[in-house]
C-alpha positions as CSV (number, residue, x, y, z in Angstrom):
1,M,-8.1,3.2,-69.3
2,D,-4.8,3.2,-67.5
3,Y,-6.1,3.6,-63.9
4,K,-2.6,3.9,-62.4
5,E,-1.6,6.6,-64.8
6,L,-4.8,8.5,-64.0
7,G,-4.1,8.2,-60.3
8,L,-7.4,6.6,-59.6
9,K,-8.5,6.2,-56.0
10,V,-11.7,4.6,-54.9
11,G,-13.2,4.1,-51.5
12,L,-16.5,2.6,-50.3
13,E,-18.9,3.5,-47.6
14,I,-21.5,0.8,-46.7
15,H,-24.6,1.7,-44.7
16,Q,-26.5,-1.4,-43.4
17,Q,-29.7,-1.3,-41.3
18,L,-29.5,-3.6,-38.3
19,N,-32.3,-6.0,-37.4
20,T,-32.8,-4.8,-33.9
21,K,-36.0,-4.8,-31.8
22,R,-35.8,-1.1,-31.0
23,K,-34.3,2.1,-32.5
24,L,-30.9,3.3,-31.7
25,F,-31.9,6.1,-29.3
26,C,-35.4,5.3,-28.3
27,H,-37.6,2.2,-27.7
28,C,-39.8,2.5,-30.9
29,P,-40.0,-0.5,-33.2
30,T,-37.9,-0.6,-36.4
31,V,-40.9,-1.1,-38.7
32,L,-41.8,0.8,-41.9
33,R,-45.4,1.8,-42.3
34,T,-47.5,2.0,-45.5
35,D,-50.9,3.1,-43.9
36,E,-52.1,6.7,-43.5
37,P,-50.0,8.7,-41.0
38,L,-51.5,9.8,-37.7
39,G,-50.5,13.4,-38.2
40,I,-47.8,15.8,-39.5
41,I,-45.5,18.5,-38.2
42,E,-43.9,21.3,-40.2
43,R,-40.4,22.7,-39.7
44,K,-37.8,25.1,-41.0
45,L,-34.1,24.1,-40.3
46,R,-31.2,26.5,-39.9
47,P,-27.5,26.0,-39.7
48,T,-25.6,26.8,-36.6
49,P,-21.8,27.2,-36.0
50,S,-19.9,24.2,-34.6
51,E,-18.0,24.3,-31.3
52,I,-15.1,26.0,-33.1
53,G,-17.3,28.6,-34.8
54,E,-17.4,27.1,-38.3
55,V,-20.6,26.6,-40.4
56,D,-20.6,23.6,-42.7
57,V,-20.7,24.5,-46.4
58,A,-23.1,21.8,-47.3
59,A,-25.5,22.8,-44.5
60,L,-25.4,26.4,-45.5
61,K,-26.2,25.5,-49.2
62,E,-29.2,23.5,-48.1
63,Y,-30.4,26.4,-45.9
64,M,-30.2,28.8,-48.9
65,R,-32.7,26.7,-50.8
66,G,-35.3,27.9,-48.3
67,K,-37.3,24.6,-48.1
68,T,-40.1,23.9,-45.6
69,Y,-40.0,20.3,-44.2
70,I,-43.1,18.3,-43.4
71,Y,-42.9,15.1,-41.2
72,Q,-45.5,12.3,-41.1
73,Y,-45.6,10.4,-37.9
74,Y,-47.4,7.3,-36.5
75,D,-48.4,5.7,-33.2
76,T,-45.1,3.8,-33.5
77,N,-43.1,7.1,-33.2
78,C,-42.2,9.0,-30.1
79,L,-41.0,12.5,-29.0
80,V,-37.3,11.5,-29.6
81,E,-37.9,11.1,-33.3
82,L,-39.8,14.5,-33.3
83,D,-36.8,16.1,-31.6
84,E,-39.0,17.1,-28.7
85,E,-37.3,14.8,-26.1
86,P,-33.6,14.0,-25.5
87,P,-32.2,10.7,-26.8
88,H,-32.4,7.6,-24.6
89,L,-29.4,5.4,-23.9
90,V,-27.8,3.7,-26.9
91,S,-29.4,0.3,-27.8
92,D,-27.3,-2.5,-26.2
93,E,-28.3,-4.9,-29.1
94,A,-27.0,-2.4,-31.7
95,K,-23.7,-1.9,-29.8
96,T,-23.2,-5.7,-29.7
97,I,-23.8,-6.1,-33.4
98,G,-21.4,-3.1,-34.1
99,V,-18.7,-4.9,-32.1
100,E,-19.4,-8.2,-33.9
101,V,-19.1,-6.5,-37.4
102,S,-15.9,-4.8,-36.2
103,L,-14.3,-8.1,-35.2
104,L,-15.3,-9.7,-38.5
105,L,-13.5,-6.8,-40.3
106,N,-10.3,-7.2,-38.2
107,S,-10.9,-3.8,-36.7
108,N,-9.7,-2.5,-33.3
109,I,-12.5,-1.5,-30.8
110,I,-12.3,2.1,-29.5
111,E,-11.5,2.4,-25.8
112,E,-14.1,5.1,-25.2
113,I,-17.0,5.8,-27.5
114,Q,-18.3,9.3,-28.0
115,V,-21.6,10.0,-29.7
116,M,-21.3,12.8,-32.2
117,R,-23.7,15.1,-34.0
118,K,-23.3,15.3,-37.8
119,T,-25.0,18.3,-39.3
120,V,-27.6,17.3,-41.9
121,L,-29.8,20.1,-43.3
122,D,-31.6,18.4,-46.1
123,G,-34.6,17.8,-43.9
124,S,-34.0,14.0,-43.4
125,N,-33.4,14.6,-39.7
126,T,-35.8,16.5,-37.5
127,S,-33.0,17.7,-35.3
128,A,-30.9,18.9,-38.3
129,F,-28.2,16.5,-37.3
130,Q,-27.5,12.7,-37.4
131,R,-26.1,11.0,-34.3
132,T,-23.2,8.7,-35.0
133,M,-20.4,7.1,-33.0
134,L,-17.0,5.5,-33.9
135,I,-16.9,1.9,-32.8
136,S,-13.6,0.7,-34.3
137,T,-10.7,1.5,-36.6
138,D,-7.8,0.1,-38.7
139,G,-9.3,-3.1,-40.0
140,F,-9.0,-4.8,-43.4
141,I,-10.5,-7.3,-45.8
142,E,-8.8,-9.4,-48.5
143,T,-9.6,-9.1,-52.2
144,K,-8.1,-10.9,-55.2
145,E,-5.9,-7.8,-55.8
146,G,-4.7,-7.4,-52.3
147,P,-6.0,-6.1,-49.0
148,V,-8.4,-3.2,-48.7
149,S,-8.2,-1.2,-45.5
150,I,-11.2,-0.5,-43.3
151,L,-10.7,3.0,-41.9
152,T,-13.7,3.1,-39.6
153,V,-16.8,1.2,-38.4
154,C,-19.5,3.5,-37.0
155,L,-22.9,3.0,-35.5
156,E,-25.4,5.6,-36.5
157,E,-29.1,6.4,-36.8
158,D,-30.9,6.1,-40.2
159,A,-32.6,9.2,-41.7
160,A,-36.3,9.8,-42.3
161,R,-37.4,8.6,-45.7
162,I,-38.5,11.1,-48.3
163,I,-42.1,10.7,-49.6
164,S,-42.4,13.7,-51.9
165,Q,-41.0,17.2,-52.7
166,D,-41.8,20.3,-54.8
167,E,-40.3,23.7,-55.3
168,T,-40.8,24.8,-51.7
169,T,-41.4,21.7,-49.5
170,K,-40.1,18.2,-48.8
171,T,-42.2,15.6,-47.1
172,F,-40.6,12.9,-44.9
173,R,-41.9,9.9,-43.0
174,L,-40.5,9.3,-39.5
175,D,-40.8,5.5,-39.4
176,R,-37.2,5.0,-40.7
177,L,-35.6,7.7,-38.6
178,G,-33.5,6.2,-35.8
179,I,-33.2,2.7,-37.2
180,P,-29.7,1.5,-36.2
181,L,-27.1,1.5,-39.1
182,V,-23.6,0.2,-39.2
183,E,-21.4,2.4,-41.5
184,I,-18.2,0.8,-42.8
185,A,-15.7,3.1,-44.6
186,T,-12.8,1.6,-46.5
187,G,-9.6,3.5,-47.3
188,P,-9.0,5.0,-50.8
189,D,-6.8,2.1,-51.8
190,I,-9.2,0.4,-54.2
191,S,-7.3,0.7,-57.5
192,N,-9.8,-0.2,-60.3
193,P,-13.6,-0.6,-60.9
194,E,-13.7,-4.4,-60.6
195,Q,-11.9,-4.4,-57.2
196,A,-14.5,-1.9,-56.0
197,K,-17.3,-4.3,-56.9
198,E,-15.5,-7.2,-55.2
199,A,-14.9,-5.2,-52.0
200,A,-18.5,-4.3,-51.8
201,Y,-19.6,-7.9,-52.4
202,I,-17.2,-9.1,-49.6
203,L,-18.5,-6.5,-47.2
204,G,-22.1,-7.5,-48.0
205,Q,-21.2,-11.2,-47.3
206,I,-19.6,-10.3,-43.9
207,L,-22.7,-8.3,-42.8
208,R,-25.1,-11.0,-43.8
209,A,-23.0,-13.6,-42.1
210,T,-24.0,-12.1,-38.8
211,G,-27.7,-12.9,-39.4
212,K,-28.5,-9.6,-37.6
213,V,-29.0,-7.2,-40.5
214,K,-32.2,-6.3,-42.3
215,R,-32.9,-7.5,-45.9
216,G,-34.7,-5.9,-48.8
217,L,-34.6,-2.9,-51.0
218,G,-33.1,0.2,-49.2
219,T,-31.8,-1.7,-46.2
220,I,-28.2,-1.5,-47.5
221,R,-26.8,1.6,-49.2
222,Q,-23.4,2.0,-50.7
223,D,-21.5,5.2,-51.5
224,L,-18.5,5.3,-53.8
225,N,-15.7,7.9,-53.3
226,V,-13.9,8.4,-56.6
227,S,-11.0,10.7,-57.5
228,I,-8.3,11.0,-60.2
229,R,-5.0,12.9,-59.9
230,E,-6.1,16.1,-61.8
231,G,-9.8,15.8,-60.7
232,G,-11.7,16.1,-57.4
233,R,-13.1,13.8,-54.7
234,V,-16.6,12.9,-55.5
235,E,-19.0,10.9,-53.3
236,L,-21.5,8.9,-55.4
237,K,-24.6,8.2,-53.2
238,G,-27.4,5.7,-53.8
239,V,-25.3,2.9,-55.3
240,Q,-27.8,0.1,-55.0
241,K,-26.8,-2.5,-57.6
242,L,-23.6,-4.4,-57.1
243,E,-23.1,-5.3,-60.7
244,M,-23.3,-1.6,-61.7
245,I,-20.4,-0.4,-59.5
246,P,-17.7,-0.8,-62.2
247,L,-19.8,1.3,-64.7
248,W,-20.5,4.0,-62.1
249,V,-16.7,4.3,-61.4
250,E,-15.8,4.4,-65.1
251,R,-18.4,7.0,-65.9
252,E,-17.1,9.2,-63.0
253,I,-13.6,8.9,-64.3
254,E,-14.9,9.9,-67.8
255,R,-16.7,12.9,-66.3
256,Q,-13.7,14.1,-64.4
257,I,-11.4,13.7,-67.4
258,N,-13.8,15.8,-69.6
259,L,-14.1,18.5,-66.9
260,V,-10.3,18.7,-66.8
261,E,-10.3,19.2,-70.6
262,I,-13.0,22.0,-70.2
263,K,-10.8,23.7,-67.6
264,K,-7.8,23.7,-70.0
265,E,-9.9,25.0,-72.8
266,L,-11.4,27.8,-70.7
267,N,-8.0,28.9,-69.5
268,N,-6.8,29.1,-73.1
269,R,-9.7,31.4,-73.9
270,C,-9.8,33.8,-70.9
271,S,-9.8,34.2,-67.1
272,D,-12.5,33.6,-64.6
273,K,-12.2,37.4,-63.9
274,D,-13.9,38.0,-67.3
275,L,-17.1,36.5,-65.8
276,Q,-19.4,39.1,-64.3
277,F,-22.7,38.2,-62.6
278,K,-25.6,40.3,-64.0
279,F,-29.1,39.0,-63.3
280,I,-31.4,40.3,-66.1
281,E,-35.2,39.8,-66.6
282,L,-36.2,38.5,-70.0
283,T,-40.0,37.9,-69.4
284,D,-41.1,40.5,-72.0
285,I,-39.5,38.4,-74.8
286,F,-41.6,35.4,-74.0
287,L,-45.1,36.9,-73.4
288,N,-46.4,35.0,-76.6
289,T,-43.9,32.2,-76.6
290,S,-44.6,28.6,-77.9
291,S,-42.5,27.1,-75.1
292,K,-44.9,25.2,-72.9
293,I,-42.5,25.3,-69.9
294,I,-42.0,29.0,-70.1
295,S,-45.7,29.9,-70.8
296,S,-46.9,27.7,-68.0
297,S,-44.4,29.4,-65.6
298,I,-45.5,32.9,-66.7
299,K,-49.2,32.0,-66.2
300,K,-48.3,31.1,-62.6
301,N,-46.8,34.6,-62.1
302,G,-43.3,33.4,-62.8
303,G,-40.8,35.2,-64.9
304,V,-37.8,34.5,-67.2
305,Y,-34.3,35.5,-66.2
306,G,-30.9,35.1,-67.6
307,I,-27.1,35.6,-67.3
308,K,-24.3,36.1,-69.7
309,L,-21.3,33.7,-69.7
310,N,-18.4,35.4,-71.4
311,N,-16.3,33.1,-73.7
312,F,-18.4,30.0,-72.9
313,R,-19.7,29.4,-76.4
314,D,-19.9,25.6,-77.1
315,I,-18.7,24.7,-73.6
316,L,-22.2,24.0,-72.2
317,G,-22.8,21.6,-75.1
318,K,-19.7,19.5,-74.5
319,E,-20.4,15.9,-73.4
320,I,-19.0,14.9,-70.1
321,Q,-20.8,11.6,-69.6
322,K,-22.7,9.5,-72.1
323,G,-25.8,11.6,-72.9
324,R,-24.9,14.3,-70.4
325,R,-23.3,17.7,-71.2
326,F,-21.8,20.4,-69.1
327,G,-25.1,22.2,-69.5
328,T,-26.8,19.2,-67.9
329,E,-24.5,19.6,-64.9
330,L,-25.6,23.2,-64.5
331,A,-29.2,22.2,-64.8
332,D,-28.7,19.8,-61.9
333,H,-27.6,22.8,-59.7
334,V,-30.7,24.7,-60.8
335,K,-33.0,21.8,-60.0
336,T,-31.9,21.7,-56.4
337,Y,-33.9,25.0,-56.0
338,G,-37.0,23.3,-57.2
339,L,-36.9,24.7,-60.8
340,S,-37.4,22.4,-63.8
341,G,-34.0,23.1,-65.3
342,L,-32.4,25.7,-67.6
343,F,-32.0,26.6,-71.3
344,H,-28.6,27.6,-72.8
345,I,-27.4,29.0,-76.1
346,D,-25.7,25.7,-77.3
347,E,-29.1,23.9,-77.5
348,L,-31.3,26.7,-78.9
349,P,-33.5,27.3,-80.8
350,N,-35.4,24.3,-79.5
351,Y,-38.1,23.3,-76.9
352,G,-40.5,25.8,-78.4
353,I,-38.0,28.7,-78.1
354,T,-37.7,30.3,-81.6
355,A,-34.6,31.7,-83.4
356,D,-36.2,35.2,-83.1
357,E,-36.5,34.8,-79.3
358,V,-32.9,33.6,-79.1
359,E,-31.7,36.7,-81.1
360,K,-33.7,39.0,-78.7
361,I,-32.0,37.3,-75.7
362,K,-28.6,37.8,-77.3
363,T,-29.3,41.5,-77.8
364,K,-30.6,42.1,-74.3
365,L,-27.7,40.2,-72.6
366,G,-25.0,41.6,-75.0
367,I,-24.0,38.2,-76.3
368,N,-21.2,38.0,-79.0
369,D,-20.0,35.0,-81.1
370,L,-17.8,33.7,-78.2
371,D,-20.3,34.1,-75.4
372,S,-23.0,31.9,-74.0
373,F,-26.1,32.5,-71.9
374,V,-28.3,30.6,-69.5
375,I,-32.0,31.3,-68.8
376,V,-34.4,29.9,-66.2
377,T,-38.0,30.5,-65.4
378,G,-39.8,30.7,-62.1
379,K,-40.2,33.0,-59.1
380,E,-37.6,35.9,-59.2
381,T,-36.0,35.2,-55.8
382,I,-35.5,31.5,-56.5
383,C,-34.2,32.2,-60.1
384,N,-31.7,34.7,-58.7
385,K,-30.3,32.1,-56.2
386,A,-30.2,29.4,-58.9
387,L,-28.4,31.6,-61.5
388,E,-25.9,32.7,-58.8
389,E,-25.1,29.1,-58.2
390,V,-24.7,28.4,-62.0
391,F,-22.4,31.4,-62.2
392,E,-20.2,30.2,-59.3
393,R,-20.0,26.7,-60.8
394,C,-18.9,28.2,-64.1
395,K,-16.2,30.2,-62.3
396,K,-15.0,27.0,-60.7
397,A,-14.7,25.4,-64.1
398,F,-11.5,27.5,-64.7
399,S,-9.7,26.1,-61.7
400,E,-11.0,22.7,-60.4
401,V,-13.2,19.7,-60.6
402,P,-15.3,20.4,-57.5
403,N,-15.4,18.1,-54.5
404,E,-19.1,17.2,-54.3
405,T,-21.8,14.7,-53.5
406,R,-23.6,13.2,-56.4
407,D,-26.6,10.9,-56.9
408,A,-25.9,7.7,-58.8
409,L,-28.3,7.2,-61.8
410,E,-29.7,4.0,-63.2
411,D,-27.7,4.3,-66.5
412,G,-24.3,4.6,-64.8
413,N,-24.1,8.4,-64.8
414,S,-24.6,10.7,-61.9
415,K,-26.1,14.1,-61.1
416,Y,-25.1,16.9,-58.7
417,S,-26.6,16.8,-55.2
418,R,-24.7,19.1,-52.9
419,P,-21.2,20.2,-51.9
420,L,-19.0,17.6,-50.1
421,P,-19.5,18.2,-46.4
422,G,-16.5,19.5,-44.4
423,R,-15.1,19.0,-40.9
424,A,-17.4,21.7,-39.5
425,R,-20.4,19.3,-39.8
426,M,-19.3,17.1,-36.8
427,Y,-19.4,18.0,-33.1
428,P,-20.0,16.1,-29.8
429,E,-23.4,15.0,-28.7
430,T,-24.2,16.8,-25.4
431,D,-27.1,14.6,-24.3
432,I,-25.3,11.3,-24.1
433,L,-22.3,10.5,-22.0
434,P,-19.3,8.7,-23.5
435,F,-19.2,5.0,-22.8
436,T,-17.0,1.9,-23.0
437,I,-17.5,-1.6,-24.3
438,D,-16.9,-4.2,-21.6
439,A,-13.8,-6.2,-22.3
440,N,-15.5,-9.5,-21.3
441,L,-18.3,-8.8,-23.8
442,I,-15.7,-8.3,-26.6
443,E,-14.1,-11.6,-25.7
444,D,-17.4,-13.4,-25.6
445,I,-18.4,-12.0,-29.0
446,K,-14.9,-12.9,-30.4
447,D,-15.3,-16.5,-29.2
448,N,-18.7,-16.8,-30.9
449,L,-18.2,-15.2,-34.2
450,P,-20.5,-16.6,-37.0
451,E,-19.2,-18.7,-39.8
452,T,-17.7,-16.9,-42.8
453,F,-19.8,-16.7,-46.0
454,D,-17.7,-19.4,-47.6
455,E,-17.9,-21.7,-44.6
456,K,-21.7,-21.4,-44.6
457,I,-21.9,-22.1,-48.3
458,S,-19.8,-25.3,-47.9
459,G,-22.0,-26.3,-45.0
460,F,-25.2,-25.8,-47.0
461,I,-23.8,-27.8,-49.9
462,A,-22.9,-30.7,-47.6
463,K,-26.1,-30.6,-45.5
464,Y,-28.7,-30.0,-48.2
465,G,-27.0,-31.4,-51.4
466,L,-27.2,-28.0,-53.1
467,K,-25.3,-26.9,-56.2
468,R,-22.8,-24.1,-55.3
469,E,-24.7,-21.5,-57.2
470,E,-27.9,-22.4,-55.3
471,A,-26.1,-22.3,-52.0
472,E,-24.6,-18.9,-52.7
473,R,-28.0,-17.4,-53.6
474,I,-29.7,-18.9,-50.5
475,V,-26.9,-18.0,-48.0
476,Y,-26.7,-14.5,-49.3
477,E,-30.4,-13.8,-49.3
478,N,-32.2,-15.8,-46.6
479,P,-30.4,-18.7,-45.0
480,E,-32.5,-18.6,-41.8
481,L,-35.8,-19.1,-43.7
482,F,-34.3,-21.9,-45.9
483,E,-33.1,-23.8,-42.8
484,K,-36.5,-23.5,-41.1
485,V,-38.3,-24.6,-44.3
486,S,-35.9,-27.5,-45.0
487,S,-36.2,-28.8,-41.4
488,S,-40.0,-29.1,-41.5
489,L,-41.2,-29.1,-45.1
490,D,-40.6,-30.9,-48.4
491,I,-39.7,-28.0,-50.7
492,K,-37.1,-28.1,-53.5
493,S,-34.3,-25.5,-53.5
494,T,-35.4,-24.4,-57.0
495,I,-38.9,-23.5,-55.7
496,F,-37.4,-21.6,-52.7
497,I,-35.1,-19.6,-55.0
498,K,-38.0,-18.9,-57.4
499,A,-40.1,-17.5,-54.5
500,L,-37.2,-15.3,-53.4
501,D,-36.9,-13.9,-57.0
502,L,-40.6,-13.2,-57.2
503,S,-40.4,-11.4,-53.8
504,K,-37.5,-9.3,-55.0
505,N,-39.4,-8.3,-58.2
506,L,-42.5,-7.4,-56.3
507,E,-40.4,-5.2,-54.0
508,K,-38.9,-3.4,-56.9
509,E,-42.2,-3.0,-58.9
510,E,-44.8,-2.6,-56.1
511,G,-42.6,-1.5,-53.1
512,Y,-44.0,-4.5,-51.2
513,V,-41.7,-6.5,-48.9
514,T,-42.8,-10.1,-48.5
515,D,-42.2,-11.2,-44.9
516,D,-40.8,-14.6,-43.9
517,E,-44.1,-15.6,-42.3
518,T,-46.0,-15.2,-45.6
519,L,-43.4,-17.2,-47.5
520,Y,-43.4,-20.0,-44.9
521,L,-47.2,-20.3,-45.1
522,L,-47.0,-20.5,-48.9
523,F,-44.2,-23.2,-48.8
524,E,-46.3,-25.1,-46.2
525,R,-49.3,-25.3,-48.5
526,V,-47.1,-26.2,-51.5
527,S,-45.3,-28.9,-49.5
528,K,-48.6,-30.5,-48.5
529,G,-49.9,-30.4,-52.1
530,I,-52.7,-28.1,-51.1
531,I,-51.7,-25.5,-53.7
532,A,-49.6,-26.0,-56.9
533,K,-46.1,-24.6,-57.1
534,E,-47.2,-22.8,-60.2
535,G,-49.6,-20.7,-58.0
536,I,-46.7,-19.1,-56.0
537,E,-46.4,-16.1,-58.3
538,E,-50.1,-15.3,-58.4
539,V,-50.5,-15.7,-54.6
540,L,-47.6,-13.3,-53.9
541,K,-48.9,-10.7,-56.4
542,R,-52.3,-10.7,-54.8
543,V,-50.9,-10.5,-51.3
544,S,-48.7,-7.6,-52.4
545,K,-51.9,-5.7,-53.4
546,G,-53.2,-6.0,-49.8
547,E,-55.3,-9.2,-49.9
548,D,-55.2,-11.4,-46.8
549,I,-52.8,-14.3,-47.2
550,E,-55.1,-16.9,-45.7
551,K,-58.0,-15.9,-47.9
552,V,-55.8,-16.1,-51.0
553,L,-54.3,-19.5,-50.1
554,S,-57.8,-20.8,-49.4
555,E,-58.9,-19.7,-52.9
556,F,-55.9,-21.4,-54.5
557,S,-56.3,-24.6,-52.4
558,S,-56.8,-27.7,-54.6
559,E,-59.2,-29.1,-52.0
560,N,-61.5,-26.1,-52.4
561,S,-61.3,-25.7,-56.2
562,T,-64.8,-25.4,-57.7
563,F,-63.9,-26.1,-61.3
564,D,-63.3,-29.4,-63.0
565,V,-59.8,-29.6,-64.3
566,E,-60.5,-32.3,-66.9
567,S,-63.6,-30.6,-68.3
568,A,-61.7,-27.3,-68.5
569,I,-58.9,-28.9,-70.5
570,E,-61.4,-30.7,-72.6
571,K,-63.0,-27.4,-73.6
572,I,-59.6,-26.0,-74.7
573,I,-58.9,-29.2,-76.6
574,I,-62.2,-28.9,-78.6
575,E,-61.3,-25.3,-79.5
576,K,-57.9,-26.4,-80.7
577,R,-58.8,-29.6,-82.4
578,D,-57.8,-28.5,-85.9
579,F,-54.5,-27.2,-84.6
580,I,-53.8,-30.6,-82.9
581,L,-54.6,-32.5,-86.1
582,E,-52.2,-30.2,-88.0
583,K,-49.3,-30.2,-85.6
584,G,-49.7,-33.6,-83.9
585,D,-47.6,-34.0,-80.7
586,R,-46.0,-30.6,-81.3
587,A,-49.4,-29.0,-80.4
588,I,-48.9,-30.0,-76.7
589,S,-46.4,-27.3,-75.8
590,P,-48.4,-24.3,-77.0
591,I,-51.7,-25.6,-75.7
592,M,-49.9,-26.3,-72.3
593,G,-49.2,-22.5,-72.2
594,I,-52.9,-21.8,-72.8
595,C,-53.9,-24.1,-70.0
596,M,-51.4,-22.7,-67.5
597,K,-52.8,-19.2,-68.3
598,E,-56.3,-20.4,-67.8
599,F,-55.7,-22.0,-64.4
600,R,-53.3,-19.2,-63.1
601,G,-51.3,-21.5,-60.9
602,K,-54.3,-23.1,-59.2
603,V,-53.5,-26.5,-60.6
604,D,-50.2,-28.4,-60.6
605,G,-48.4,-28.2,-63.9
606,G,-47.6,-31.9,-63.9
607,L,-51.3,-32.8,-63.6
608,I,-52.3,-30.5,-66.4
609,N,-49.5,-31.9,-68.7
610,K,-50.7,-35.5,-67.9
611,I,-54.3,-34.8,-68.7
612,L,-53.4,-32.8,-71.8
613,K,-51.2,-35.5,-73.3
614,E,-54.0,-38.1,-72.8
615,K,-56.6,-35.9,-74.5
616,V,-54.3,-35.1,-77.4
617,E,-53.5,-38.8,-77.8
618,E,-57.2,-39.7,-77.9
619,I,-57.8,-37.2,-80.8
620,L,-54.8,-38.3,-82.8
621,K,-55.8,-42.0,-82.4
622,S,-59.4,-41.3,-83.5
623,Q,-58.1,-40.2,-86.9
């Protein structure tokens, strides 16, 4: 792709949780809970006009979905998080970290800081707004392809985390609500997908260099803003994997190019004035249908409803991203109302819907060879709202690639989430006075800025004799724990990195975050030879399932092992005697695998290998 010719502009927003003792606007701890909540509260949220009388379009759209919001709370939450008490003063610790990050990004600290309210009506904030404040502006970072501007550095509160949702409700947990975040927004001067990845990596390095940010899945979130000359500005949210950033950018470019082509084709066919919204019930056609989705909906007192799309034949079937069609885009809009999706003429008959049923739909909706239709199933009021949104999106297809917020998907594609918020969503916080950052504090922070990422890597290589690749991994992921372990224990860097990898995998697969205390206890036992390094994986797996760390370590301790290693290996050798006689020394490797599986990390691999070799030699010499 010729990115310059396309007019590609990319910007980044980085949201990083800060590792503070308290939340941003109250004194509750910044811990996430996995136990049963103490109770729940239920709310409905409604949009209100800003100080200049405007209602934000994204907030209005969320309100129209008619959701009820349920909030789970704990004894580590207070009335501030429930929006039953005004916010407390801003955390001094969070303000200090915000200034430090700003200085590392060459940004200029704002003279007077005003806390603002940013309207959020998706249920993730009990107050229906998020508090945020601008700390600094006009910074920059250097990339291989030139500088990237830093427009703003903000300090804000994190949202409640979603636990579940269905057609009518969303359930959130209040433990994350209010955790301090630093938000970094670059300018739209990133010119290609690889530069976007590099800029995100550099920003991550700078944040971790402070040693004052949280680590683990979900503690840093990246949003990508992507646009091309004939397209629209799209915000891709939930960009978690650094290596995937180029693909997400490329797929969004591809999507916008294809939507521009659809716009041109539609305008060659007709005008958006040819589209007329007429909501028609089609339930009687499907009373004996083979479609499981539709029959299940009808049994739950739902109905089937459809609209005609004049001159849209074959448009909904056009691919706009790999494996995603324009019809998929429309289905994403429908799903925001809690419906399972939609059916359209370009994909039917299929999904249990027969050719005869399709013909009956065409007759009832008045479909000719150039027209298309869309049908949905569910409660009438919800289906009406969903099809109105489908209709409006189809009208926009004649004139624009809509500015919108989209969720990044694992395969590099994205799906519609909501309209892009406008200026009406932001207004001043009335419960907190504006404040200034003391000039002496700024100078003190400036004089004590942490080492850069590269400086720290060089220091680790020199001090600990690490390879560069090892130093990069450790410095990026957990330098503080490595320094603590290295100063008091005899643990190889390869074992440390292996434990970090296992912890990350458990977090992805089980949602369990291994704390530094657990890892240190584990390294301590390995260092003293009490448990084998091969046991690290099994210990972490069991701890992740809720077992007590001390109990598991005791069970894995070589001092407390109740089985005889030699006799256990002897038993395996006897079973594999014929195999050994056939393969000779080549039998050692596969039998070693059997032994390791048998002992499950409770015995050092070196000891197993030594005994195994001796036993195999004895058998071979006896022949």
